mmCIF file of C-alpha atoms in Angstrom:
data_model
loop_
_atom_site.group_PDB
_atom_site.id
_atom_site.type_symbol
_atom_site.label_atom_id
_atom_site.label_comp_id
_atom_site.label_asym_id
_atom_site.label_seq_id
_atom_site.Cartn_x
_atom_site.Cartn_y
_atom_site.Cartn_z
ATOM 1 C CA MET A 149 -76.323 114.027 3.544
ATOM 2 C CA PHE A 150 -75.170 113.119 0.062
ATOM 3 C CA GLY A 151 -72.450 115.746 -0.324
ATOM 4 C CA ASN A 152 -69.033 114.414 -1.332
ATOM 5 C CA LYS A 153 -67.701 114.556 2.231
ATOM 6 C CA ASN A 154 -70.673 112.689 3.682
ATOM 7 C CA ARG A 155 -71.393 110.253 0.854
ATOM 8 C CA LEU A 156 -71.686 106.670 2.059
ATOM 9 C CA VAL A 157 -71.509 103.202 0.568
ATOM 10 C CA GLY A 158 -74.314 100.911 1.696
ATOM 11 C CA LEU A 159 -73.209 97.372 2.569
ATOM 12 C CA ASP A 160 -75.482 94.321 2.665
ATOM 13 C CA ILE A 161 -73.495 91.614 4.450
ATOM 14 C CA GLY A 162 -75.384 88.350 4.054
ATOM 15 C CA SER A 163 -74.608 84.704 4.696
ATOM 16 C CA LYS A 164 -74.200 83.930 0.970
ATOM 17 C CA SER A 165 -72.997 87.187 -0.575
ATOM 18 C CA ILE A 166 -71.947 90.763 0.139
ATOM 19 C CA LYS A 167 -73.328 93.679 -1.865
ATOM 20 C CA ALA A 168 -72.099 97.266 -1.966
ATOM 21 C CA ALA A 169 -73.988 100.245 -3.419
ATOM 22 C CA GLU A 170 -73.106 103.923 -3.650
ATOM 23 C CA VAL A 171 -75.840 106.452 -4.431
ATOM 24 C CA ILE A 172 -75.193 110.044 -5.474
ATOM 25 C CA GLU A 173 -77.635 112.915 -5.823
ATOM 26 C CA GLY A 174 -77.697 114.484 -9.267
ATOM 27 C CA LYS A 175 -79.793 117.134 -10.994
ATOM 28 C CA LYS A 176 -82.496 114.592 -11.843
ATOM 29 C CA GLY A 177 -82.527 112.868 -8.462
ATOM 30 C CA PHE A 178 -80.627 109.987 -6.932
ATOM 31 C CA VAL A 179 -78.402 107.822 -9.127
ATOM 32 C CA LEU A 180 -76.759 104.474 -8.431
ATOM 33 C CA SER A 181 -73.126 105.272 -9.183
ATOM 34 C CA LYS A 182 -71.464 102.050 -8.025
ATOM 35 C CA PHE A 183 -72.761 98.548 -7.373
ATOM 36 C CA GLY A 184 -70.877 95.327 -6.720
ATOM 37 C CA MET A 185 -71.552 91.857 -5.362
ATOM 38 C CA VAL A 186 -69.324 88.939 -4.407
ATOM 39 C CA ASP A 187 -70.184 85.458 -3.167
ATOM 40 C CA MET A 188 -69.006 84.350 0.238
ATOM 41 C CA ALA A 189 -67.803 80.931 1.327
ATOM 42 C CA PRO A 190 -70.392 78.930 3.324
ATOM 43 C CA GLY A 191 -70.252 79.144 7.122
ATOM 44 C CA LEU A 192 -68.508 82.516 7.438
ATOM 45 C CA ILE A 193 -71.730 84.157 8.691
ATOM 46 C CA GLU A 194 -74.505 82.154 10.362
ATOM 47 C CA ASP A 195 -77.720 83.641 11.800
ATOM 48 C CA GLY A 196 -76.126 87.085 11.513
ATOM 49 C CA ALA A 197 -73.099 86.040 13.609
ATOM 50 C CA ILE A 198 -69.638 86.500 12.050
ATOM 51 C CA LYS A 199 -67.767 83.201 12.443
ATOM 52 C CA ASP A 200 -64.530 84.139 10.637
ATOM 53 C CA PRO A 201 -63.926 87.929 10.734
ATOM 54 C CA GLU A 202 -60.633 87.833 8.805
ATOM 55 C CA ALA A 203 -62.115 85.810 5.924
ATOM 56 C CA VAL A 204 -65.150 88.108 5.689
ATOM 57 C CA ALA A 205 -62.901 91.187 5.852
ATOM 58 C CA GLU A 206 -60.817 89.803 2.998
ATOM 59 C CA THR A 207 -64.023 89.303 0.977
ATOM 60 C CA LEU A 208 -64.953 92.936 1.658
ATOM 61 C CA ARG A 209 -61.534 94.163 0.531
ATOM 62 C CA HIS A 210 -61.846 92.078 -2.632
ATOM 63 C CA LEU A 211 -65.308 93.547 -3.317
ATOM 64 C CA PHE A 212 -64.144 97.164 -3.034
ATOM 65 C CA LYS A 213 -61.029 96.512 -5.138
ATOM 66 C CA SER A 214 -62.848 94.539 -7.860
ATOM 67 C CA TYR A 215 -65.450 97.261 -8.435
ATOM 68 C CA SER A 216 -63.085 100.217 -7.911
ATOM 69 C CA ILE A 217 -65.081 101.605 -4.981
ATOM 70 C CA LYS A 218 -62.866 104.324 -3.521
ATOM 71 C CA ASN A 219 -65.207 105.594 -0.807
ATOM 72 C CA HIS A 220 -64.538 103.708 2.431
ATOM 73 C CA LYS A 221 -67.245 105.382 4.562
ATOM 74 C CA VAL A 222 -69.982 102.760 4.912
ATOM 75 C CA ALA A 223 -73.488 102.223 6.267
ATOM 76 C CA ILE A 224 -74.235 98.678 7.400
ATOM 77 C CA SER A 225 -77.234 96.968 8.945
ATOM 78 C CA VAL A 226 -77.864 94.077 11.300
ATOM 79 C CA GLY A 227 -80.673 91.570 11.684
ATOM 80 C CA GLY A 228 -81.540 88.069 12.797
ATOM 81 C CA TYR A 229 -82.165 86.723 16.281
ATOM 82 C CA SER A 230 -79.915 89.285 17.960
ATOM 83 C CA VAL A 231 -82.212 92.168 16.971
ATOM 84 C CA ILE A 232 -85.588 92.721 18.629
ATOM 85 C CA VAL A 233 -88.171 95.186 17.280
ATOM 86 C CA LYS A 234 -91.391 95.662 19.248
ATOM 87 C CA LYS A 235 -94.275 98.114 19.262
ATOM 88 C CA ILE A 236 -95.074 98.927 22.901
ATOM 89 C CA SER A 237 -97.399 101.288 24.788
ATOM 90 C CA VAL A 238 -96.098 103.578 27.541
ATOM 91 C CA GLN A 239 -97.402 106.521 29.560
ATOM 92 C CA ASN A 240 -97.362 109.821 27.665
ATOM 93 C CA ALA A 241 -93.959 111.497 27.945
ATOM 94 C CA THR A 242 -91.616 113.758 26.036
ATOM 95 C CA GLU A 243 -88.774 112.209 24.049
ATOM 96 C CA THR A 244 -86.299 113.450 26.676
ATOM 97 C CA GLN A 245 -88.297 111.868 29.503
ATOM 98 C CA LEU A 246 -88.554 108.591 27.604
ATOM 99 C CA HIS A 247 -84.773 108.547 27.101
ATOM 100 C CA ASP A 248 -84.458 108.437 30.899
ATOM 101 C CA THR A 249 -86.964 105.592 31.382
ATOM 102 C CA ILE A 250 -86.624 103.485 28.215
ATOM 103 C CA HIS A 251 -84.306 100.936 29.869
ATOM 104 C CA PHE A 252 -86.912 100.252 32.544
ATOM 105 C CA GLU A 253 -89.688 99.972 29.951
ATOM 106 C CA ALA A 254 -87.586 97.742 27.700
ATOM 107 C CA GLU A 255 -86.795 95.192 30.408
ATOM 108 C CA GLN A 256 -90.373 93.905 30.181
ATOM 109 C CA TYR A 257 -90.074 93.120 26.473
ATOM 110 C CA ILE A 258 -86.454 92.244 25.716
ATOM 111 C CA PRO A 259 -85.427 88.577 26.245
ATOM 112 C CA PHE A 260 -81.774 89.592 26.777
ATOM 113 C CA ASP A 261 -79.974 91.208 29.704
ATOM 114 C CA ILE A 262 -80.740 94.904 29.275
ATOM 115 C CA ASN A 263 -77.066 95.735 29.890
ATOM 116 C CA ASP A 264 -76.062 93.609 26.889
ATOM 117 C CA VAL A 265 -78.071 95.514 24.262
ATOM 118 C CA ASN A 266 -78.056 98.835 22.467
ATOM 119 C CA LEU A 267 -81.507 100.442 22.697
ATOM 120 C CA ASP A 268 -83.252 102.937 20.485
ATOM 121 C CA PHE A 269 -86.865 104.011 20.046
ATOM 122 C CA GLN A 270 -89.232 106.112 17.984
ATOM 123 C CA ILE A 271 -92.454 107.663 19.293
ATOM 124 C CA LEU A 272 -95.276 106.693 16.922
ATOM 125 C CA GLY A 273 -98.087 108.762 18.426
ATOM 126 C CA GLU A 274 -101.114 108.457 20.682
ATOM 127 C CA ASN A 275 -102.421 105.024 21.612
ATOM 128 C CA GLU A 276 -105.767 104.459 19.875
ATOM 129 C CA ASN A 277 -107.323 102.787 22.939
ATOM 130 C CA ASN A 278 -105.899 104.927 25.748
ATOM 131 C CA PRO A 279 -105.350 108.703 25.400
ATOM 132 C CA ASN A 280 -103.015 108.617 28.427
ATOM 133 C CA GLN A 281 -100.586 106.353 26.594
ATOM 134 C CA MET A 282 -98.541 106.545 23.411
ATOM 135 C CA ASN A 283 -97.200 103.939 21.030
ATOM 136 C CA VAL A 284 -93.440 103.528 20.804
ATOM 137 C CA LEU A 285 -91.331 101.447 18.447
ATOM 138 C CA LEU A 286 -88.602 99.827 20.519
ATOM 139 C CA VAL A 287 -85.416 98.448 18.955
ATOM 140 C CA ALA A 288 -82.768 96.432 20.761
ATOM 141 C CA ALA A 289 -79.610 94.946 19.265
ATOM 142 C CA LYS A 290 -77.023 92.894 21.122
ATOM 143 C CA LYS A 291 -73.926 94.994 21.776
ATOM 144 C CA GLU A 292 -71.680 92.042 20.985
ATOM 145 C CA MET A 293 -73.107 91.674 17.477
ATOM 146 C CA VAL A 294 -73.015 95.415 16.761
ATOM 147 C CA ASN A 295 -69.389 95.571 17.917
ATOM 148 C CA ASP A 296 -68.548 92.539 15.763
ATOM 149 C CA TYR A 297 -69.818 94.334 12.641
ATOM 150 C CA ILE A 298 -68.007 97.551 13.540
ATOM 151 C CA ASN A 299 -64.775 95.611 14.090
ATOM 152 C CA LEU A 300 -65.316 93.744 10.802
ATOM 153 C CA ALA A 301 -65.644 96.979 8.829
ATOM 154 C CA GLU A 302 -62.527 98.424 10.463
ATOM 155 C CA LEU A 303 -60.620 95.178 9.868
ATOM 156 C CA ALA A 304 -61.438 95.571 6.154
ATOM 157 C CA GLY A 305 -60.108 99.151 6.179
ATOM 158 C CA LEU A 306 -63.573 100.746 6.127
ATOM 159 C CA GLU A 307 -65.142 103.499 8.264
ATOM 160 C CA PRO A 308 -68.546 102.478 9.679
ATOM 161 C CA ARG A 309 -70.737 105.594 9.982
ATOM 162 C CA ILE A 310 -74.253 104.125 10.323
ATOM 163 C CA ILE A 311 -75.480 100.897 11.937
ATOM 164 C CA ASP A 312 -79.104 100.293 10.930
ATOM 165 C CA VAL A 313 -81.590 97.424 11.169
ATOM 166 C CA ASP A 314 -82.076 95.431 7.943
ATOM 167 C CA ALA A 315 -85.831 95.983 7.728
ATOM 168 C CA PHE A 316 -85.550 99.721 8.451
ATOM 169 C CA ALA A 317 -82.837 100.166 5.832
ATOM 170 C CA LEU A 318 -85.180 98.647 3.245
ATOM 171 C CA GLN A 319 -87.999 100.908 4.485
ATOM 172 C CA ASN A 320 -85.809 103.998 4.025
ATOM 173 C CA VAL A 321 -85.057 103.002 0.435
ATOM 174 C CA PHE A 322 -88.753 102.377 -0.261
ATOM 175 C CA GLU A 323 -89.850 105.736 1.174
ATOM 176 C CA LEU A 324 -87.162 107.623 -0.725
ATOM 177 C CA SER A 325 -88.162 105.934 -3.980
ATOM 178 C CA TYR A 326 -91.964 105.863 -3.769
ATOM 179 C CA GLU A 327 -93.246 108.381 -1.159
ATOM 180 C CA PRO A 328 -96.186 106.276 0.131
ATOM 181 C CA ALA A 329 -99.537 107.966 0.867
ATOM 182 C CA ALA A 330 -100.388 108.495 4.544
ATOM 183 C CA ASN A 331 -103.138 105.836 4.665
ATOM 184 C CA GLU A 332 -101.539 103.359 2.265
ATOM 185 C CA THR A 333 -100.618 99.937 3.680
ATOM 186 C CA ILE A 334 -97.549 98.243 2.214
ATOM 187 C CA ALA A 335 -95.712 95.026 3.090
ATOM 188 C CA LEU A 336 -91.961 95.010 2.471
ATOM 189 C CA ILE A 337 -90.504 91.499 2.257
ATOM 190 C CA ASP A 338 -86.767 90.842 2.142
ATOM 191 C CA ILE A 339 -86.054 87.213 1.196
ATOM 192 C CA GLY A 340 -82.447 86.288 1.906
ATOM 193 C CA ALA A 341 -80.430 83.080 1.722
ATOM 194 C CA SER A 342 -80.917 82.214 5.407
ATOM 195 C CA LYS A 343 -83.547 84.634 6.761
ATOM 196 C CA THR A 344 -86.608 86.553 5.602
ATOM 197 C CA SER A 345 -87.887 89.800 7.108
ATOM 198 C CA LEU A 346 -91.375 91.290 6.894
ATOM 199 C CA ASN A 347 -92.112 94.959 7.576
ATOM 200 C CA ILE A 348 -95.695 96.223 7.236
ATOM 201 C CA LEU A 349 -96.070 99.979 6.870
ATOM 202 C CA LYS A 350 -99.021 102.305 7.161
ATOM 203 C CA GLY A 351 -97.847 105.408 5.398
ATOM 204 C CA SER A 352 -94.328 105.886 6.716
ATOM 205 C CA THR A 353 -94.951 104.141 10.062
ATOM 206 C CA SER A 354 -93.908 100.562 10.712
ATOM 207 C CA VAL A 355 -96.829 98.787 12.410
ATOM 208 C CA PHE A 356 -95.619 95.169 12.334
ATOM 209 C CA MET A 357 -92.237 93.571 11.862
ATOM 210 C CA ARG A 358 -90.965 89.988 11.993
#
C-alpha cells in the first residue's frame, strides 16, 4: 500500500483549516514525511457542505505549494449530518448475499432516499441474542456530498483515491499505531471546530458511533 506508486497524502478538510499528511514506510516503521496546515476563511465549509468550491480548491493548491507536497494522490474523508453509521441486525447471510439485499435492509434505518446515498457495510459477527442473526455495521453517505468532495479534489488538481468516513479514518490510524487488545474498550474522540465525533471500539470493532 505504501510503495512509491501507491503512496497517498491524507487530507483533513475542516470548516476552519485544512491539513495534509504524507506517511512513508521505512525500516523502523511508518514515518511522517510531510505535514502542512492552512487556515480557511469562515463560511467556505458548513456542516460538511462545501459552499465555495473554487475558494476551497485554491486553499488546497496553496497548501500543497507552501509545503512542497509533490504527491497529488489523496485520501479524504467525510462526516457530519450527511453520513449515517448504524449497527444493525440481519438474518445470517454470506457477504455476497448481503450485497444483494443491503439496500432493502438499509431503507429501514436511513433517513434519506436510498437512491441518494452510497452504501457500504461490514459484517461484525454473530448476534449475541439471536444465533440466526448477525450484526452488521451499515454506512451511508449522501452521493451529492461525496461527489462534491471528489470534484473539489479534482478542481484543486488532485487525484482522489480513497473516500473514507472521518471516524473510521481516525480508527485506522489508532489501530496502526497502538494495536489494541481484543477485549480492550477504547473511546476515540475527534473534537473539531464545528463538530465532534465519538467512536467506541472493542478491540478493533466499532460498537458505537455518534
